C-alpha positions as a Markdown table, in Angstrom:
| # | Residue | x | y | z |
|---|---|---|---|---|
| 1 | Met | -7.6 | 2.9 | -8.6 |
| 2 | Lys | -6.9 | -0.8 | -8.1 |
| 3 | Ala | -6.8 | -1.8 | -3.6 |
| 4 | Met | -7.1 | -4.6 | -1.6 |
| 5 | Val | -9.8 | -4.3 | 0.7 |
| 6 | Met | -11.3 | -6.2 | 3.7 |
| 7 | Thr | -14.4 | -6.8 | 3.3 |
| 8 | Ala | -15.5 | -8.3 | 6.7 |
| 9 | Pro | -13.6 | -9.7 | 9.6 |
| 10 | Gly | -12.3 | -13.0 | 9.1 |
| 11 | Gly | -9.5 | -15.4 | 7.2 |
| 12 | Pro | -7.6 | -14.0 | 4.4 |
| 13 | Glu | -10.4 | -15.1 | 1.5 |
| 14 | Val | -11.6 | -11.5 | 3.0 |
| 15 | Leu | -9.4 | -9.8 | 1.1 |
| 16 | Ala | -10.4 | -8.9 | -2.4 |
| 17 | Leu | -9.0 | -6.8 | -5.6 |
| 18 | His | -11.5 | -3.8 | -5.9 |
| 19 | Asp | -11.9 | -0.6 | -8.1 |
| 20 | Leu | -11.8 | 2.6 | -5.4 |
| 21 | Pro | -12.1 | 6.0 | -6.4 |
| 22 | Glu | -8.2 | 7.4 | -6.2 |
| 23 | Pro | -7.7 | 9.7 | -2.9 |
| 24 | Ala | -7.2 | 13.5 | -4.3 |
| 25 | Val | -5.3 | 16.2 | -2.5 |
| 26 | Val | -7.8 | 18.3 | -0.4 |
| 27 | Arg | -5.9 | 20.0 | 2.4 |
| 28 | Pro | -2.5 | 22.6 | 1.3 |
| 29 | Thr | 0.2 | 20.6 | 2.8 |
| 30 | Asp | -1.6 | 17.2 | 1.2 |
| 31 | Val | 1.2 | 15.0 | -0.6 |
| 32 | Lys | -0.2 | 12.8 | -3.4 |
| 33 | Val | 1.6 | 9.5 | -3.6 |
| 34 | Arg | 1.5 | 6.4 | -6.3 |
| 35 | Leu | 2.5 | 3.7 | -4.1 |
| 36 | Arg | 5.2 | 1.3 | -5.5 |
| 37 | Ala | 4.9 | -0.8 | -2.2 |
| 38 | Ala | 3.5 | -1.8 | 1.3 |
| 39 | Gly | 4.6 | -3.7 | 3.9 |
| 40 | Val | 2.7 | -6.2 | 5.6 |
| 41 | Asn | 2.7 | -6.8 | 9.4 |
| 42 | Pro | 1.2 | -9.1 | 11.6 |
| 43 | Val | -1.2 | -6.6 | 12.8 |
| 44 | Asp | -2.6 | -6.0 | 9.6 |
| 45 | Thr | -3.7 | -9.7 | 9.9 |
| 46 | Lys | -5.0 | -9.4 | 13.4 |
| 47 | Ile | -7.2 | -6.0 | 12.2 |
| 48 | Arg | -8.4 | -8.4 | 9.2 |
| 49 | Ser | -9.3 | -11.1 | 11.6 |
| 50 | Arg | -10.8 | -9.5 | 15.0 |
| 51 | Gly | -12.1 | -6.0 | 13.0 |
| 52 | Leu | -11.0 | -2.2 | 12.4 |
| 53 | Phe | -9.2 | -0.2 | 15.6 |
| 54 | His | -11.7 | 2.9 | 14.0 |
| 55 | Pro | -15.2 | 1.3 | 14.1 |
| 56 | Gly | -16.2 | 2.3 | 9.8 |
| 57 | Pro | -17.6 | 1.2 | 6.9 |
| 58 | Leu | -16.3 | -1.5 | 5.1 |
| 59 | Pro | -14.7 | -2.2 | 2.9 |
| 60 | Ala | -11.5 | -0.9 | 4.4 |
| 61 | Val | -8.0 | -0.7 | 3.1 |
| 62 | Leu | -5.3 | -2.2 | 5.2 |
| 63 | Gly | -1.3 | -1.1 | 5.3 |
| 64 | Cys | 0.4 | 1.2 | 7.8 |
| 65 | Asp | 3.6 | 0.9 | 5.9 |
| 66 | Gly | 4.2 | 2.7 | 2.7 |
| 67 | Ala | 6.9 | 4.2 | 0.0 |
| 68 | Gly | 6.2 | 5.7 | -3.5 |
| 69 | Glu | 6.5 | 8.5 | -5.8 |
| 70 | Val | 5.1 | 11.7 | -4.7 |
| 71 | Val | 2.7 | 12.8 | -8.1 |
| 72 | Ala | 0.8 | 16.0 | -6.5 |
| 73 | Val | 1.2 | 18.3 | -3.7 |
| 74 | Gly | -1.0 | 20.7 | -2.1 |
| 75 | Arg | 0.0 | 24.4 | -2.5 |
| 76 | Met | 1.7 | 25.0 | 1.2 |
| 77 | Val | 3.9 | 21.9 | 0.8 |
| 78 | Thr | 7.5 | 22.8 | 1.3 |
| 79 | Arg | 8.8 | 19.7 | 1.5 |
| 80 | Phe | 8.5 | 17.2 | -1.5 |
| 81 | Lys | 8.1 | 18.0 | -4.9 |
| 82 | Pro | 6.3 | 15.9 | -7.8 |
| 83 | Gly | 8.9 | 12.8 | -8.2 |
| 84 | Asp | 10.3 | 12.6 | -5.0 |
| 85 | Leu | 10.2 | 8.9 | -3.7 |
| 86 | Val | 8.7 | 9.2 | -0.1 |
| 87 | Trp | 8.2 | 6.5 | 3.1 |
| 88 | Phe | 6.0 | 6.4 | 5.7 |
| 89 | Cys | 3.8 | 4.9 | 8.5 |
| 90 | Asn | 0.1 | 6.4 | 8.4 |
| 91 | Gly | -3.3 | 4.6 | 7.5 |
| 92 | Gly | -4.7 | 1.0 | 7.4 |
| 93 | Leu | -6.3 | 1.2 | 11.0 |
| 94 | Gly | -10.1 | 2.0 | 9.7 |
| 95 | Arg | -9.8 | 5.6 | 9.6 |
| 96 | Glu | -7.6 | 6.5 | 7.0 |
| 97 | Gln | -6.9 | 4.5 | 3.9 |
| 98 | Gly | -4.0 | 2.2 | 4.2 |
| 99 | Asn | -1.7 | 1.4 | 1.6 |
| 100 | Tyr | -2.2 | -1.8 | -0.1 |
| 101 | Ala | -3.6 | 0.7 | -2.8 |
| 102 | Gln | -2.1 | 2.5 | -6.0 |
| 103 | Val | -2.3 | 5.4 | -5.2 |
| 104 | Thr | -2.7 | 7.4 | -1.3 |
| 105 | Val | -2.9 | 11.1 | 0.6 |
| 106 | Ile | -1.1 | 11.6 | 3.5 |
| 107 | Asp | 0.0 | 15.0 | 5.5 |
| 108 | Glu | 3.6 | 16.4 | 4.0 |
| 109 | Thr | 4.7 | 16.0 | 8.3 |
| 110 | Leu | 4.4 | 12.3 | 8.5 |
| 111 | Ala | 6.3 | 11.4 | 5.3 |
| 112 | Glu | 10.3 | 11.3 | 5.0 |
| 113 | Ala | 12.4 | 10.8 | 2.2 |
| 114 | Val | 13.2 | 7.4 | 0.8 |
| 115 | Pro | 17.0 | 7.2 | 1.9 |
| 116 | Ala | 19.7 | 7.1 | -0.7 |
| 117 | Gly | 20.4 | 3.8 | -2.6 |
| 118 | Val | 17.1 | 2.2 | -0.7 |
| 119 | Asp | 14.4 | 1.1 | -2.9 |
| 120 | Cys | 10.8 | 1.9 | -2.5 |
| 121 | Val | 10.2 | -2.3 | -1.3 |
| 122 | His | 12.9 | -1.9 | 1.5 |
| 123 | Ala | 11.7 | 1.1 | 2.8 |
| 124 | Ala | 8.0 | 0.2 | 2.7 |
| 125 | Ala | 9.3 | -2.8 | 4.2 |
| 126 | Ala | 10.8 | -0.6 | 7.5 |
| 127 | Pro | 8.7 | 2.0 | 9.3 |
| 128 | Leu | 6.1 | 0.0 | 11.4 |
| 129 | Val | 9.3 | -2.5 | 12.8 |
| 130 | Leu | 12.1 | 0.2 | 13.2 |
| 131 | Ile | 9.7 | 2.4 | 15.2 |
| 132 | Thr | 8.7 | -0.3 | 17.1 |
| 133 | Ala | 12.0 | -1.5 | 18.1 |
| 134 | Trp | 13.5 | 2.1 | 18.5 |
| 135 | Glu | 10.9 | 3.2 | 21.0 |
| 136 | Ala | 11.6 | -0.2 | 22.7 |
| 137 | Leu | 15.4 | 0.2 | 23.0 |
| 138 | Cys | 15.6 | 3.4 | 23.5 |
| 139 | Ser | 12.4 | 5.1 | 25.1 |
| 140 | Arg | 11.4 | 2.7 | 27.4 |
| 141 | Cys | 14.8 | 0.9 | 28.3 |
| 142 | Cys | 16.7 | 3.6 | 28.2 |
| 143 | Leu | 19.3 | 1.1 | 26.6 |
| 144 | Gln | 23.0 | 2.5 | 27.3 |
| 145 | Glu | 26.4 | 1.6 | 25.7 |
| 146 | Gly | 27.9 | -1.4 | 26.7 |
| 147 | Gln | 24.3 | -3.2 | 28.5 |
| 148 | Thr | 23.3 | -6.8 | 27.3 |
| 149 | Ala | 20.2 | -7.1 | 25.1 |
| 150 | Leu | 18.4 | -10.0 | 24.5 |
| 151 | Ile | 16.2 | -9.7 | 21.8 |
| 152 | His | 13.4 | -12.6 | 21.2 |
| 153 | Ala | 12.6 | -13.5 | 17.6 |
| 154 | Gly | 16.0 | -11.9 | 16.2 |
| 155 | Ala | 15.0 | -13.0 | 12.7 |
| 156 | Gly | 11.5 | -11.5 | 12.8 |
| 157 | Gly | 10.6 | -8.2 | 11.6 |
| 158 | Val | 11.2 | -6.3 | 14.7 |
| 159 | Gly | 14.0 | -8.3 | 16.1 |
| 160 | His | 16.3 | -8.3 | 13.0 |
| 161 | Val | 16.2 | -4.2 | 13.1 |
| 162 | Ala | 16.5 | -4.1 | 17.1 |
| 163 | Ile | 19.7 | -6.5 | 17.2 |
| 164 | Gln | 21.3 | -3.5 | 14.7 |
| 165 | Leu | 19.8 | -0.7 | 16.7 |
| 166 | Ala | 21.4 | -2.2 | 19.9 |
| 167 | Arg | 24.4 | -2.7 | 18.0 |
| 168 | Leu | 24.7 | 1.1 | 16.8 |
| 169 | Trp | 24.1 | 1.8 | 20.3 |
| 170 | Gly | 27.3 | -0.2 | 22.0 |
| 171 | Ala | 25.4 | -2.6 | 23.4 |
| 172 | Arg | 25.8 | -6.4 | 23.7 |
| 173 | Val | 23.3 | -8.6 | 22.1 |
| 174 | Ala | 21.8 | -12.0 | 22.6 |
| 175 | Ala | 19.0 | -12.9 | 20.2 |
| 176 | Thr | 16.6 | -16.1 | 20.0 |
| 177 | Val | 15.9 | -18.0 | 16.9 |
| 178 | Ser | 14.5 | -21.4 | 15.9 |
| 179 | Ser | 16.8 | -22.8 | 13.4 |
| 180 | Pro | 20.7 | -22.8 | 12.1 |
| 181 | Glu | 19.3 | -20.7 | 9.0 |
| 182 | Lys | 17.8 | -17.7 | 11.6 |
| 183 | Ala | 21.2 | -18.1 | 13.8 |
| 184 | Ala | 23.7 | -17.6 | 11.1 |
| 185 | Phe | 20.9 | -14.6 | 9.6 |
| 186 | Val | 21.7 | -13.0 | 13.7 |
| 187 | Arg | 25.3 | -13.4 | 13.7 |
| 188 | Gly | 25.5 | -11.4 | 10.5 |
| 189 | Leu | 23.3 | -8.7 | 11.7 |
| 190 | Gly | 25.9 | -8.5 | 15.0 |
| 191 | Ala | 23.9 | -11.0 | 17.1 |
| 192 | Glu | 27.0 | -12.0 | 19.6 |
| 193 | Glu | 25.0 | -14.9 | 21.8 |
| 194 | Val | 22.6 | -17.1 | 19.5 |
| 195 | Ile | 20.1 | -19.4 | 21.7 |
| 196 | Asp | 17.8 | -21.9 | 19.7 |
| 197 | Tyr | 15.1 | -21.8 | 21.7 |
| 198 | Thr | 13.9 | -25.2 | 20.7 |
| 199 | Arg | 17.0 | -27.0 | 21.8 |
| 200 | Gln | 18.3 | -24.8 | 25.3 |
| 201 | Asp | 17.3 | -23.2 | 28.3 |
| 202 | Leu | 16.5 | -19.7 | 28.3 |
| 203 | Val | 17.9 | -19.0 | 31.4 |
| 204 | Ala | 20.4 | -21.1 | 31.4 |
| 205 | Ala | 21.6 | -19.8 | 28.0 |
| 206 | Val | 21.4 | -16.2 | 29.1 |
| 207 | Asn | 23.0 | -16.6 | 32.3 |
| 208 | Ala | 26.2 | -18.5 | 30.8 |
| 209 | Trp | 26.3 | -15.5 | 28.4 |
| 210 | Thr | 26.2 | -12.8 | 31.3 |
| 211 | Gly | 28.2 | -14.4 | 33.8 |
| 212 | Gly | 25.1 | -15.1 | 36.0 |
| 213 | Arg | 23.9 | -11.8 | 36.2 |
| 214 | Gly | 21.2 | -11.6 | 33.4 |
| 215 | Ala | 20.7 | -9.3 | 30.6 |
| 216 | Asp | 19.8 | -5.7 | 31.8 |
| 217 | Ile | 17.4 | -5.2 | 28.9 |
| 218 | Val | 15.0 | -8.3 | 27.3 |
| 219 | Leu | 12.6 | -7.4 | 24.6 |
| 220 | Asp | 9.5 | -9.9 | 24.1 |
| 221 | Thr | 7.9 | -9.6 | 20.4 |
| 222 | Val | 6.1 | -13.2 | 21.1 |
| 223 | Gly | 3.8 | -13.3 | 23.7 |
| 224 | Pro | 2.5 | -14.3 | 27.4 |
| 225 | Ala | 4.7 | -17.6 | 27.5 |
| 226 | Val | 7.7 | -15.9 | 26.5 |
| 227 | Phe | 7.2 | -12.9 | 28.5 |
| 228 | Gln | 7.2 | -15.3 | 31.8 |
| 229 | Ala | 10.1 | -17.5 | 31.0 |
| 230 | Ser | 11.9 | -14.6 | 30.5 |
| 231 | Ile | 11.3 | -13.0 | 33.8 |
| 232 | Pro | 14.3 | -14.8 | 35.5 |
| 233 | Ala | 16.4 | -14.0 | 32.4 |
| 234 | Val | 16.6 | -10.2 | 33.0 |
| 235 | Ala | 19.2 | -9.2 | 35.6 |
| 236 | His | 18.1 | -8.1 | 38.7 |
| 237 | Tyr | 17.3 | -3.9 | 38.5 |
| 238 | Gly | 17.0 | -4.5 | 34.4 |
| 239 | Arg | 14.3 | -3.6 | 32.3 |
| 240 | Leu | 11.6 | -6.0 | 30.4 |
| 241 | Val | 9.9 | -4.3 | 27.3 |
| 242 | Thr | 7.0 | -6.4 | 25.3 |
| 243 | Leu | 5.1 | -5.7 | 22.2 |
| 244 | Leu | 1.8 | -7.7 | 23.3 |
| 245 | Asp | -0.5 | -8.2 | 25.7 |
| 246 | Pro | 1.5 | -10.2 | 28.7 |
| 247 | Gly | -2.4 | -11.8 | 29.5 |
| 248 | Pro | -3.8 | -12.4 | 33.0 |
| 249 | Gly | -1.8 | -15.3 | 33.8 |
| 250 | Ile | 1.5 | -13.8 | 34.5 |
| 251 | Asp | 3.3 | -15.0 | 37.9 |
| 252 | Trp | 4.9 | -11.7 | 39.2 |
| 253 | Lys | 6.4 | -12.6 | 41.9 |
| 254 | Glu | 9.6 | -12.7 | 40.6 |
| 255 | Ala | 9.6 | -10.0 | 38.4 |
| 256 | Arg | 8.6 | -8.0 | 41.8 |
| 257 | Met | 12.0 | -9.5 | 43.2 |
| 258 | Arg | 14.3 | -8.7 | 41.0 |
| 259 | Asn | 13.0 | -5.0 | 40.9 |
| 260 | Leu | 12.0 | -5.1 | 37.6 |
| 261 | His | 11.3 | -1.9 | 35.2 |
| 262 | Val | 8.5 | -3.6 | 32.9 |
| 263 | Ser | 7.3 | -1.1 | 30.1 |
| 264 | Phe | 4.9 | -1.8 | 27.0 |
| 265 | Val | 5.2 | -0.5 | 23.2 |
| 266 | Leu | 2.4 | -0.4 | 20.7 |
| 267 | Met | 3.6 | 2.4 | 17.7 |
| 268 | Leu | 0.6 | 2.6 | 16.7 |
| 269 | Thr | -0.6 | 4.6 | 19.4 |
| 270 | Pro | 0.1 | 8.2 | 18.2 |
| 271 | Met | -2.4 | 7.3 | 15.2 |
| 272 | Leu | -4.9 | 5.9 | 17.4 |
| 273 | Arg | -5.0 | 8.5 | 19.6 |
| 274 | Asp | -4.1 | 11.5 | 17.4 |
| 275 | Leu | -0.9 | 12.3 | 19.3 |
| 276 | Pro | 0.7 | 14.9 | 16.9 |
| 277 | Glu | 4.1 | 15.5 | 18.9 |
| 278 | Ala | 4.3 | 11.4 | 19.2 |
| 279 | Arg | 3.8 | 11.2 | 15.8 |
| 280 | Ala | 6.4 | 14.1 | 15.1 |
| 281 | Ala | 8.8 | 12.1 | 17.3 |
| 282 | Gln | 8.2 | 8.8 | 15.3 |
| 283 | Val | 8.7 | 10.8 | 12.3 |
| 284 | Asp | 12.3 | 11.8 | 13.6 |
| 285 | Ile | 13.1 | 8.2 | 13.8 |
| 286 | Leu | 12.5 | 7.5 | 10.4 |
| 287 | Arg | 14.8 | 10.5 | 9.8 |
| 288 | Gln | 17.7 | 9.1 | 11.6 |
| 289 | Cys | 17.2 | 5.4 | 10.9 |
| 290 | Gly | 17.4 | 6.8 | 6.7 |
| 291 | Glu | 20.9 | 8.1 | 7.5 |
| 292 | Trp | 21.9 | 4.7 | 8.4 |
| 293 | Met | 20.6 | 2.8 | 5.9 |
| 294 | Gly | 21.7 | 5.1 | 3.5 |
| 295 | Arg | 25.3 | 5.0 | 4.8 |
| 296 | Gly | 24.4 | 0.7 | 4.6 |
| 297 | Glu | 24.7 | 0.9 | 8.8 |
| 298 | Leu | 21.5 | -0.4 | 9.1 |
| 299 | Arg | 19.0 | -2.7 | 7.0 |
| 300 | Val | 15.7 | -4.1 | 7.0 |
| 301 | Ala | 15.7 | -7.8 | 5.6 |
| 302 | Val | 12.7 | -8.6 | 3.1 |
| 303 | Gly | 12.1 | -12.5 | 3.0 |
| 304 | His | 9.5 | -12.4 | 0.6 |
| 305 | Thr | 7.4 | -10.1 | -1.9 |
| 306 | Phe | 4.2 | -10.6 | -3.3 |
| 307 | Pro | 1.8 | -8.8 | -6.4 |
| 308 | Leu | -0.7 | -6.6 | -4.2 |
| 309 | Glu | -3.5 | -9.1 | -5.8 |
| 310 | Gln | -1.7 | -11.7 | -3.9 |
| 311 | Ala | -2.1 | -9.9 | -0.3 |
| 312 | Ala | -4.1 | -12.7 | 0.9 |
| 313 | Glu | -1.1 | -15.2 | 0.2 |
| 314 | Ala | 1.0 | -13.3 | 2.1 |
| 315 | His | -1.6 | -12.6 | 5.3 |
| 316 | Arg | -1.3 | -16.6 | 5.0 |
| 317 | Leu | 2.5 | -16.6 | 5.3 |
| 318 | Ile | 2.6 | -14.4 | 8.2 |
| 319 | Glu | 0.1 | -16.5 | 10.4 |
| 320 | Gln | 1.7 | -19.3 | 9.5 |
| 321 | Gly | 4.7 | -17.9 | 11.6 |
| 322 | His | 8.5 | -17.7 | 11.6 |
| 323 | Val | 9.0 | -15.6 | 8.6 |
| 324 | Gln | 12.7 | -14.4 | 8.2 |
| 325 | Gly | 12.6 | -10.3 | 8.2 |
| 326 | Lys | 9.9 | -8.8 | 6.4 |
| 327 | Val | 6.8 | -9.2 | 3.6 |
| 328 | Val | 6.3 | -6.7 | 1.4 |
| 329 | Leu | 3.5 | -5.9 | -1.3 |
| 330 | Thr | 4.8 | -4.6 | -4.5 |
| 331 | Ile | 2.4 | -2.2 | -6.2 |
| 332 | Asp | 2.3 | -1.6 | -9.9 |
């Protein structure tokens, strides 16, 4: 089979198209999938540049998100049959094969049926960002109907689905953006307040929106500077959740004064630490999100697609920053 592989840590040029042996069904619960699309996430670019999470031999196939057609199943598989379309988040960290490839094999418990009316490109774009946004807003922040939520980088991969999930749960949502085009995009997703961080003072804008109270929940998807700047924008006794390491230079005085609940989300932990119950919970998240997607109540925006052999270009685009929606590789 054809696969785009990481040949060494480094820039996008270390990604190369190779012929690899096609994986086979070995375990009785295995499902063999002919991939039609693979999502490209910022974590892929970090692994490529820094090295694999699971130290192992190179070359390695990256890509956690995938969607495609079941072509063979193990003798104990009950949930899928050949011809079914499935989507999942699995592999790509250095131990299991990732999804920048024509074929993969996964356990049936890790996959869900592609939602009705959703194509494989949009299904492949979705798992990592949906699970991340859900775990941030629901699992960590216990988002409640009527609360206010500030979503940073609202037009980005995690941000644009976080806006929609927060609205589905009955929250009022503000989002930060960097352009009028992105402002229009997030308003279309349900953001009530849009803050252009290139022109507006974040804290002043949030206080104006909340009557000086601050947002009940703030989701940082950007990094240390935004995390620090967000602390005074959170309501007293509110919740600040980040996807990234805020670093050693954070001044925690105001967070302590506000009695903030600070938490972290790394949705890859169940895969990295082999936590089966947590992985099952993530599949449940896909199942619920899939129902909303099938009803048209939740959508994943795909901003760019590239053929598999242009994975390096997809990585370059993500590393330039400011991508709207998701980037996906299409696979013949």
